Coordinates of C-alpha atoms in Angstrom, one line a residue:
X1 CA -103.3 -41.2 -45.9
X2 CA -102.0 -38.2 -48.1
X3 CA -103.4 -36.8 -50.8
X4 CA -101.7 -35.8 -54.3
X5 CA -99.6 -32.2 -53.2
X6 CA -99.1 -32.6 -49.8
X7 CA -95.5 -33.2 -48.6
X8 CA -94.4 -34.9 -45.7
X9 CA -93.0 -32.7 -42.6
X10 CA -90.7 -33.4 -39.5
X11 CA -91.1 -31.1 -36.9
X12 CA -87.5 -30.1 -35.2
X13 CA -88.4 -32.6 -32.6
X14 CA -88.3 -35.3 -34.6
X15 CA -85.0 -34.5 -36.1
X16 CA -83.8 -34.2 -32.7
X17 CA -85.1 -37.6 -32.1
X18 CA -83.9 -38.9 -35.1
X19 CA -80.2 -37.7 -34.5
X20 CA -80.4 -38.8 -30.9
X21 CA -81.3 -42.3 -32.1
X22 CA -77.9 -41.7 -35.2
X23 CA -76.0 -40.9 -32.6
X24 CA -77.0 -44.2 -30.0
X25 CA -76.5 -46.4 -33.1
X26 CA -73.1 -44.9 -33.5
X27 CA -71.9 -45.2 -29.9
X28 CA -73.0 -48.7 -29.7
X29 CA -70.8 -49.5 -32.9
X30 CA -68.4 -48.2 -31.4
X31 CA -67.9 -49.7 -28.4
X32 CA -68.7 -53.1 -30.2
X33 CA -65.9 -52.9 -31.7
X34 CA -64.0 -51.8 -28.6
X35 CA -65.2 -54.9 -26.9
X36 CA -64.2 -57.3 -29.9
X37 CA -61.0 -55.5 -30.2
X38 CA -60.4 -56.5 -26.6
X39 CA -61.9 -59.7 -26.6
X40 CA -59.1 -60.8 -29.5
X41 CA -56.2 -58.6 -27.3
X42 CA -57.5 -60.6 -23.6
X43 CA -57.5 -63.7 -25.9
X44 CA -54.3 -63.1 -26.8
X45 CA -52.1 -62.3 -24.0
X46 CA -54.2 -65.0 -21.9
X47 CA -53.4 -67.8 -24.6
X48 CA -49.7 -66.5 -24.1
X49 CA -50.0 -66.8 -20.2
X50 CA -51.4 -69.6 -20.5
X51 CA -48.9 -71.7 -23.1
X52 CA -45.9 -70.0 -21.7
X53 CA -46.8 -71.0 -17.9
X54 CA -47.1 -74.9 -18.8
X55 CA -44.2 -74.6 -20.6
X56 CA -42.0 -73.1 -18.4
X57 CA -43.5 -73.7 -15.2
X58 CA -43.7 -72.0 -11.8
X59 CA -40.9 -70.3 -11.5
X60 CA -39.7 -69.6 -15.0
X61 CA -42.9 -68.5 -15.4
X62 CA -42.2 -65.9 -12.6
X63 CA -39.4 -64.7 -14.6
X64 CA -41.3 -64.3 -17.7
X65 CA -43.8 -62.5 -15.2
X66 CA -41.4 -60.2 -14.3
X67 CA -40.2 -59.2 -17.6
X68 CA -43.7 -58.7 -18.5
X69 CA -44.8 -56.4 -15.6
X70 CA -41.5 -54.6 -17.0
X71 CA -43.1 -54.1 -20.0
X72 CA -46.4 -53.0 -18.6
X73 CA -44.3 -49.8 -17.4
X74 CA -43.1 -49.4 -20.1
X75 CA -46.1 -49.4 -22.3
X76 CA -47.4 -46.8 -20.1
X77 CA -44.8 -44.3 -20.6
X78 CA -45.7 -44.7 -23.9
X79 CA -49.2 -44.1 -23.5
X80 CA -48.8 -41.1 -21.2
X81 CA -46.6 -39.3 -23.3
X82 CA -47.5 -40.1 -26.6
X83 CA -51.2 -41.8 -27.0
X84 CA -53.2 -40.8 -23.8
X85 CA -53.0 -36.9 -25.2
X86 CA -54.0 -37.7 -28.8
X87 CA -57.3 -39.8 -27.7
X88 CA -58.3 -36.7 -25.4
X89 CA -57.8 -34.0 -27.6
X90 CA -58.0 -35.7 -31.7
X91 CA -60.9 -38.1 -31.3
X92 CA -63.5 -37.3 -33.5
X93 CA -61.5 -34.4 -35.1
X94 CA -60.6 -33.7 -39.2
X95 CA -58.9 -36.4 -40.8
X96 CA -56.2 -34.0 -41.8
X97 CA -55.9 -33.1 -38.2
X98 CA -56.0 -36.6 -37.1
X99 CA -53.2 -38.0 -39.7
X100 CA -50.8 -35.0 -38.5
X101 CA -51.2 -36.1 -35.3
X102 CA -51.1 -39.8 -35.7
X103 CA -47.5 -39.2 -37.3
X104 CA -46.9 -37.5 -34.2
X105 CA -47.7 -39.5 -31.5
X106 CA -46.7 -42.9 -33.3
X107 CA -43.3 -41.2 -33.7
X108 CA -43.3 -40.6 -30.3
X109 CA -44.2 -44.1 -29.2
X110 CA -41.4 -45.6 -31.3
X111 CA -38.7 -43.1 -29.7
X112 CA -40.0 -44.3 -26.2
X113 CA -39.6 -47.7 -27.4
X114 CA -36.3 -47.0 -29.0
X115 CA -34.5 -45.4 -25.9
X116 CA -35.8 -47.6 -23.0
X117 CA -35.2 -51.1 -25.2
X118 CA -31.5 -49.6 -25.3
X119 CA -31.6 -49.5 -21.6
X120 CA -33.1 -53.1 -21.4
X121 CA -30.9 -54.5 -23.3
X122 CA -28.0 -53.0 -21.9
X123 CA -29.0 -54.1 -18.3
X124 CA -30.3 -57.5 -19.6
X125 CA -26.7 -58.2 -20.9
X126 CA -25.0 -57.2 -17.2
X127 CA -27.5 -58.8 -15.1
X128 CA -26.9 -62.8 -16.8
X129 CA -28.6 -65.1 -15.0
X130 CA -32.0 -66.1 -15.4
X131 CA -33.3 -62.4 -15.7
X132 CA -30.6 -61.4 -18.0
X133 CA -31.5 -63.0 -21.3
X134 CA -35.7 -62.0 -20.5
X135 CA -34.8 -58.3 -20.3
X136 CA -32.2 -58.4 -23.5
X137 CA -35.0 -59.6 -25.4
X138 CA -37.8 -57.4 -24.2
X139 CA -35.3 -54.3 -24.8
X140 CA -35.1 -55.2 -28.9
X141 CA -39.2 -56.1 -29.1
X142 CA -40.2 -52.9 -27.3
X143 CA -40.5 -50.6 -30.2
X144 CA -42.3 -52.5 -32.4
X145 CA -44.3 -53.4 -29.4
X146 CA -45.3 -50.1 -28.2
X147 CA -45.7 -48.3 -31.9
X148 CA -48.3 -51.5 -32.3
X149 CA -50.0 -50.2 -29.1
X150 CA -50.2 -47.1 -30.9
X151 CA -51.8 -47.8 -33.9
X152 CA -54.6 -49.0 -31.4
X153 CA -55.5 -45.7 -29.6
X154 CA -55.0 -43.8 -33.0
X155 CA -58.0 -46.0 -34.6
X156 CA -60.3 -45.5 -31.8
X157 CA -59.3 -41.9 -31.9
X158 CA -60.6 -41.7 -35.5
X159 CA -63.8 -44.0 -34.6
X160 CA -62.6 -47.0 -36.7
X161 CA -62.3 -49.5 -34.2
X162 CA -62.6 -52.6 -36.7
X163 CA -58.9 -51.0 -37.8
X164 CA -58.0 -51.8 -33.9
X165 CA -59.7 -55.3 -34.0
X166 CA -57.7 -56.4 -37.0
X167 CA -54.8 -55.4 -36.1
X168 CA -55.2 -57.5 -33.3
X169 CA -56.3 -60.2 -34.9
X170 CA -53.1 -59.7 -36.9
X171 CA -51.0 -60.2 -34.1
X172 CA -52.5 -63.2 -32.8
X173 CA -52.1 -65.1 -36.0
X174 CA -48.7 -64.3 -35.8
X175 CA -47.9 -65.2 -32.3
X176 CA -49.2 -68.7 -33.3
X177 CA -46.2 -70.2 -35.3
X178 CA -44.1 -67.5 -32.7
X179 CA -45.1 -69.5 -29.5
X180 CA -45.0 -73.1 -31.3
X181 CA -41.0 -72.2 -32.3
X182 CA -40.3 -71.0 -28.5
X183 CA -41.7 -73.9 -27.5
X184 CA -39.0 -76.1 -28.9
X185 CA -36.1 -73.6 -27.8
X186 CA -37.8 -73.9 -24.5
X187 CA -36.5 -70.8 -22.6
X188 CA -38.1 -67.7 -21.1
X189 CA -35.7 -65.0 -23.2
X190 CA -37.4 -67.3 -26.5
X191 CA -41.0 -66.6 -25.6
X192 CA -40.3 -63.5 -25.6
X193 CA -39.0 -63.1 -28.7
X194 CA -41.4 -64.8 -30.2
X195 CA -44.2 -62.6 -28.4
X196 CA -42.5 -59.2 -29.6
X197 CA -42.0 -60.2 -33.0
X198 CA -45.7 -61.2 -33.4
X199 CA -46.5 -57.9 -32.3
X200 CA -43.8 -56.2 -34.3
X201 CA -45.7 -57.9 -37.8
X202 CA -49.1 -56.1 -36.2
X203 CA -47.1 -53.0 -35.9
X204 CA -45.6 -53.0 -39.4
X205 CA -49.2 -53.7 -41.2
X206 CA -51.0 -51.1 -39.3
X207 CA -48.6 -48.4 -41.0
X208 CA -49.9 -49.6 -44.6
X209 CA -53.9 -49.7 -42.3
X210 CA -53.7 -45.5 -41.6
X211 CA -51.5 -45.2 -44.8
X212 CA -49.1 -43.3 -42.0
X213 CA -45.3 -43.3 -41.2
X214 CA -44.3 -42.7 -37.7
X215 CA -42.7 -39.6 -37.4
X216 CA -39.6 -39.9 -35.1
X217 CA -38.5 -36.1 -35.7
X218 CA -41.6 -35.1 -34.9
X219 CA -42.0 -36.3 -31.1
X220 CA -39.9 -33.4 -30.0
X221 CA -42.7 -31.0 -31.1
X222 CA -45.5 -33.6 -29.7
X223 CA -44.2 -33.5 -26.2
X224 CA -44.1 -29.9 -26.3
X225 CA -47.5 -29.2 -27.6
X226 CA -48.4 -31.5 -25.3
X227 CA -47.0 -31.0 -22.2
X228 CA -49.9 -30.1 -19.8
X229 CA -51.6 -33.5 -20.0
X230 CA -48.3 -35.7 -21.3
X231 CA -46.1 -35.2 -18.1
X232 CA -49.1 -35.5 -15.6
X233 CA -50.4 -38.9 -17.2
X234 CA -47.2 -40.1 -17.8
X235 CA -46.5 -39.7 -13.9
X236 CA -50.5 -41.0 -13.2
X237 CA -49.4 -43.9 -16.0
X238 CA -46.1 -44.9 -14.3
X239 CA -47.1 -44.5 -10.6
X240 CA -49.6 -47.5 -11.8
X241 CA -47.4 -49.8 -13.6
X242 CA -44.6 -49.0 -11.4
X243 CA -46.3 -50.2 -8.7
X244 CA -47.4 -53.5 -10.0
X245 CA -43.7 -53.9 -10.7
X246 CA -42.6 -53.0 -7.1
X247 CA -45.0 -55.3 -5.6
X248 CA -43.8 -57.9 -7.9
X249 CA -40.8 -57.5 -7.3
X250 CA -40.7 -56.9 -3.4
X251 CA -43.1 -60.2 -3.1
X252 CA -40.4 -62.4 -5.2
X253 CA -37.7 -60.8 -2.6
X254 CA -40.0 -61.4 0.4
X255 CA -41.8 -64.9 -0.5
X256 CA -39.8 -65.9 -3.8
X257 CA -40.0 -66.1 -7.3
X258 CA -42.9 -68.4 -7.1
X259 CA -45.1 -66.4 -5.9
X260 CA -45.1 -63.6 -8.5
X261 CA -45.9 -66.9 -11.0
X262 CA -48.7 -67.5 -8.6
X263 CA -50.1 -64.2 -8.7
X264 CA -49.4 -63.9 -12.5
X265 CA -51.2 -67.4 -12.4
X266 CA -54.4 -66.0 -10.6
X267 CA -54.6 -62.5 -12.8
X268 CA -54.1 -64.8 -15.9
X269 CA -58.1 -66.8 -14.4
X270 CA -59.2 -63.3 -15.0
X271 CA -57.3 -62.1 -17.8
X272 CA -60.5 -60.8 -20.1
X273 CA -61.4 -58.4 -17.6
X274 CA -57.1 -57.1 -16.7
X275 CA -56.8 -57.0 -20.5
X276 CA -59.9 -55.0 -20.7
X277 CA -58.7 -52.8 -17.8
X278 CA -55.7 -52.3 -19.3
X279 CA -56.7 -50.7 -22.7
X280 CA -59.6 -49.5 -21.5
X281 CA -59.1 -46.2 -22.7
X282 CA -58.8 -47.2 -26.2
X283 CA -62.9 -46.9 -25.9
X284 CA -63.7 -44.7 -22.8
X285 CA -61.8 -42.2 -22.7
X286 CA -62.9 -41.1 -26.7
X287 CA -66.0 -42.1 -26.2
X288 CA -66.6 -40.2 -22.2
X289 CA -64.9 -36.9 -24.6
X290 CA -68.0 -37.2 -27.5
X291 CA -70.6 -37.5 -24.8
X292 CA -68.9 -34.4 -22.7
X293 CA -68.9 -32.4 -26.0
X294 CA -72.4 -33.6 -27.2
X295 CA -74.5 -33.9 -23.8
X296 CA -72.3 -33.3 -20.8
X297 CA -74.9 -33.5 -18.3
X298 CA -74.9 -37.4 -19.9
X299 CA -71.1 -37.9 -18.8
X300 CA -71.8 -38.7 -14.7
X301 CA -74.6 -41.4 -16.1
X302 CA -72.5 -42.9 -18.9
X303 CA -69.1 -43.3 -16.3
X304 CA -71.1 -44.9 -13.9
X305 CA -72.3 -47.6 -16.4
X306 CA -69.6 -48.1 -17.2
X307 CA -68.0 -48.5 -14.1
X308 CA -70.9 -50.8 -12.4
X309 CA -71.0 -52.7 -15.9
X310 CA -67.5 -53.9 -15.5
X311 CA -67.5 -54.4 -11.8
X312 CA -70.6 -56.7 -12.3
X313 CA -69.1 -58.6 -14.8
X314 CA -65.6 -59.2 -13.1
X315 CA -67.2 -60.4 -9.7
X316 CA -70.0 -63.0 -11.9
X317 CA -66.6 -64.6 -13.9
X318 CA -65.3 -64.7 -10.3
X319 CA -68.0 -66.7 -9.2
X320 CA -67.2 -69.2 -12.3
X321 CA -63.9 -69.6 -11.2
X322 CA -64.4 -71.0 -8.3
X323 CA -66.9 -73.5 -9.6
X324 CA -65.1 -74.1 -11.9
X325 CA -63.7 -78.1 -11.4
X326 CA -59.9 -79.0 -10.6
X327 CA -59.2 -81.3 -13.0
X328 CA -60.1 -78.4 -15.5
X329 CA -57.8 -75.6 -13.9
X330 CA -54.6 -78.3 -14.0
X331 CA -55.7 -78.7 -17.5
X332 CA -55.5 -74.8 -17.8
X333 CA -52.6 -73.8 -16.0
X334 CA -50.8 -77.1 -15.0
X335 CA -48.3 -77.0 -12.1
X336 CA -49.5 -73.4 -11.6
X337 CA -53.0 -73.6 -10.9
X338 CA -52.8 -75.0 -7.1
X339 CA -51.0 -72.2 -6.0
X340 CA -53.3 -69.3 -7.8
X341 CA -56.6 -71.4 -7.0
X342 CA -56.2 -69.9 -3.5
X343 CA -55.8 -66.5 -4.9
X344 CA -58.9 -66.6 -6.9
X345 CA -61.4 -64.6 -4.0
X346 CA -59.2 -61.1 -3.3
X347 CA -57.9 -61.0 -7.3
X348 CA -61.7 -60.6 -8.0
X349 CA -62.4 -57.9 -5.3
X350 CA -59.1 -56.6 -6.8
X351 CA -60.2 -56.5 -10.2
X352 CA -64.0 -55.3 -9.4
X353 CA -62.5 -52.5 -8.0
X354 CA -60.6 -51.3 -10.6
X355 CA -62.9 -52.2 -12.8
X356 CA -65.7 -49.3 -11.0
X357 CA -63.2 -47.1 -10.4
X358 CA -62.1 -47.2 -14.3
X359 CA -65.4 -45.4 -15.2
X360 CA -64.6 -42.5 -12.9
X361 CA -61.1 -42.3 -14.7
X362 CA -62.3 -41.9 -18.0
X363 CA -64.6 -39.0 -16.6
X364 CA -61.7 -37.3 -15.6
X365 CA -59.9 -37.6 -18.9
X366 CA -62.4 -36.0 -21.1
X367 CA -62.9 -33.6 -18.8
X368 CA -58.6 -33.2 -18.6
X369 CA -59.0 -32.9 -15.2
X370 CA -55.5 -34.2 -14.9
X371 CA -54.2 -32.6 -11.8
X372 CA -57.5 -34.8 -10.4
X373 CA -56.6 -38.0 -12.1
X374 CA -52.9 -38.0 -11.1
X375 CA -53.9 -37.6 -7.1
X376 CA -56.6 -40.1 -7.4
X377 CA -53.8 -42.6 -9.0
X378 CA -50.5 -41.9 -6.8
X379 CA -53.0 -42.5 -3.8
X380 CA -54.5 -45.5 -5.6
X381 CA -50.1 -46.7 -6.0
X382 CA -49.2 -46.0 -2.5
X383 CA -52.0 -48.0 -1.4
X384 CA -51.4 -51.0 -3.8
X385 CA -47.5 -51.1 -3.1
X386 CA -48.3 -50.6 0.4
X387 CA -51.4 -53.5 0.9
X388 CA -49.4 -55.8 -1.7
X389 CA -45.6 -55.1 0.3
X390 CA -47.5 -54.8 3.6
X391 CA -49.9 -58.4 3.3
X392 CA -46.9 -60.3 2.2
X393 CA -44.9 -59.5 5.2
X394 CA -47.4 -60.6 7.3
X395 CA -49.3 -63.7 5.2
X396 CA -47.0 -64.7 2.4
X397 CA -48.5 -64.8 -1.0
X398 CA -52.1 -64.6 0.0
X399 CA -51.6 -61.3 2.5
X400 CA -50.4 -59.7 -0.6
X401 CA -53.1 -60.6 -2.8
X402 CA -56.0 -59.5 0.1
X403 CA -54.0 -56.4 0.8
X404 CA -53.5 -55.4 -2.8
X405 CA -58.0 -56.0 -2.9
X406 CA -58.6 -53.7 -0.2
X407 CA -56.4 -51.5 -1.4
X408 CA -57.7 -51.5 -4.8
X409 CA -61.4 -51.1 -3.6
X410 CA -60.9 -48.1 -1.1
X411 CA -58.9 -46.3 -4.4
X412 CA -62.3 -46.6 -6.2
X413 CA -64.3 -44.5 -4.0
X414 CA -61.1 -41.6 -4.4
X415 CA -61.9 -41.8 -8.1
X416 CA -65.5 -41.1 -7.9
X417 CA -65.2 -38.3 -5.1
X418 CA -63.0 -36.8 -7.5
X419 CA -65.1 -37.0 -10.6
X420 CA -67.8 -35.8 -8.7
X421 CA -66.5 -32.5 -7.8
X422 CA -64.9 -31.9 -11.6
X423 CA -68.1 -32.3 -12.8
X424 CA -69.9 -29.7 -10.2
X425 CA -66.7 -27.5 -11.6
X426 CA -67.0 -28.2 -15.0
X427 CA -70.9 -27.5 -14.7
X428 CA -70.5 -23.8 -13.0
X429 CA -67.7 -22.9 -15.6
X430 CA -69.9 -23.5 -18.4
X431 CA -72.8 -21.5 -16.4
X432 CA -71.1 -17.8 -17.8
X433 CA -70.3 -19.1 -21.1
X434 CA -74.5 -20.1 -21.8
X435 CA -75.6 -16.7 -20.2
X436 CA -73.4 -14.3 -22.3
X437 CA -74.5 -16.6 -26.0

């Protein structure tokens, strides 16, 4: 009890308590949000999977596959040049910085979208066929598509994830009329139209979200201020998505078309934690930079967690899946589900391994160890082109999917290896800088 005069003191301990327990509070919003941002992107594209493979079946669905993977490169083009930069070096920066930037880098992710949908749609409209109409289609969606990508990374940049999440949420209301009108064209070249336009609404409203207009005469400048990390994580971006798309496409030439609808089948059982994967910088990477500027002897602790959080989590919804009862994966994927059933055991391993070695990633981000990162992923591409190319030759459709697992789990320990020697670097280059303040 106090008597009348006397004030209440904290002692700098307690204030340092106090902002360490500000600061937890913070993170954890944060990264709520970056899990219920992903949560409504994984339910997304799995609902689309999902309707478009019992629509199409098998091996339409393989087309639309293919297409898809297409756009996964694509995306990360994007991403390296234009949205992987801004997350390492404007998260938790001044808003004036941030906007300028944003203008940037959303500008930049339109151009990309811009020139390389040209080139779809040009090679969509020579190639006919089955392919041909897919690829036209996907050529005029990808700039709304990837500037809606963008708006994602810039919110988490700024620390407003709930931006993210409804933006997302945006896009999934729209793809529900989308998918229902597809449906009654009842073509692969439809679904995707009606899958990029969706996205293409999310895209428009998150320019009236951040009160911000792309900036297509700007992305000339961004790539050059940019340049260091933009040309190395475009390469580390494309050597990963290019190598999904050589193995799907070398296991359609090698088994057949229905076996990348297989595969697509399997991935889309475990499609919360490849969505996850997938954007999983939208929350790590900023996050990994505010730990590394706040308490960097915290970063090796917080990358593992994250790591062994996700790679815990992929192998228990593994475990569900193959408990879970026939009648209900017919029900799920129709005609497709008998063929990715037996696919189920080395997607996991395949997705728990990425899913540790994602935390070592992010480490290297913040730290902008780049010349790290890109080894650690054209290693972690030869081996997945070469375990998915290499199994199918010699076990069809299941070889590919055990060869891409243990390729994806021997990757892993590469990433942490590297990780582990940037941040014994990182530690003695700091050393001089504390001794001389």
């Amino acid at each position: 009890m106090t008597t009348e005069g006397e004030k209440t003191t904290t002692t700098p301990a307690d204030r340092a308590d106090h902002a360490r327990r500000t600061a937890k509070r913070a993170l954890v919003g944060r990264l709520s949000w970056g899990l219920a941002d992903q949560a409504a992107s994984s339910l997304s594209n799995f609902v689309v999977g999902i309707y478009v493979a019992r629509s199409l079946g098998l091996t339409a669905f393989g087309v639309f596959s293919l297409a898809w993977v297409t756009y996964g490169v694509v995306l990360n083009v994007s991403r390296g040049l234009a949205t992987d930069p801004l997350v390492v070096r404007f998260s938790g920066v001044p808003d004036a910085s941030w906007r300028g930037a944003v203008a940037r880098s959303s500008g930049t992710a339109l151009g990309v979208g811009v020139a390389i949908g040209a080139a779809c749609l040009v090679a969509g409209l020579a190639l006919g066929g089955r392919l041909g109409p897919a690829f036209a289609c996907l050529g005029v969606m990808l700039p709304g598509l990837l500037l809606q990508d963008a708006w994602r990374f810039a919110f988490f940049a700024a620390g407003t994830g709930q931006k993210a999440f409804v933006n997302d949420l945006v896009w999934g209301v729209a793809l529900v009329p989308a998918m229902v009108a597809a449906a009654h064209v009842d073509s692969v070249a439809a679904f995707v139209l009606a899958w990029g336009a969706s996205a293409a609404v999310a895209a428009a409203y998150g320019c009236f979200q951040s009160g911000i207009r792309p900036r297509l005469t700007g992305a000339r400048g961004w790539l050059r201020e940019q340049r260091d990390l933009g040309y190395r994580y475009l390469v580390e971006n494309v050597s990963l998505s290019g190598a999904s798309q050589l193995r799907a496409y070398g296991l359609g030439a090698i088994v057949g078309v229905g076996a990348v609808g297989a595969v697509r089948g399997a991935e889309l059982l475990l499609g919360p934690f490849l969505a996850v994967l997938m954007g999983l910088s939208l929350v790590t990477v900023p996050e990994a930079a505010r730990v590394l500027r706040q308490a960097p002897h915290r970063l090796g602790t917080f990358c593992l967690v994250l790591g062994g959080g996700q790679a815990g989590a992929a192998l228990l919804w593994g475990a569900a899946l193959k408990l879970m009862p026939e009648r209900l994966g017919e029900l799920v994927l129709g005609g497709v589900w008998h063929s990715a059933t037996q696919l189920i055991v080395p997607v996991t391993l395949s997705v728990t391994g990425a899913g540790l070695g994602t935390g070592a990633a992010a480490g290297l981000r913040a730290l902008g160890a780049a010349r790290r990162s890109l080894r650690c992923q054209l290693f972690a591409s030869a081996c997945y082109v070469g375990g998915g190319l290499g199994g199918a030759a010699l076990a069809g459709t299941v070889g590919s999917a055990w060869g891409v697992a243990t390729a994806t789990v021997g990757s892993s320990a590469v990433w942490w290896l590297q990780l582990r020697s940037a941040l014994r670097e990182h530690h003695q280059n700091t050393i001089p800088e504390v001794r001389t303040s």
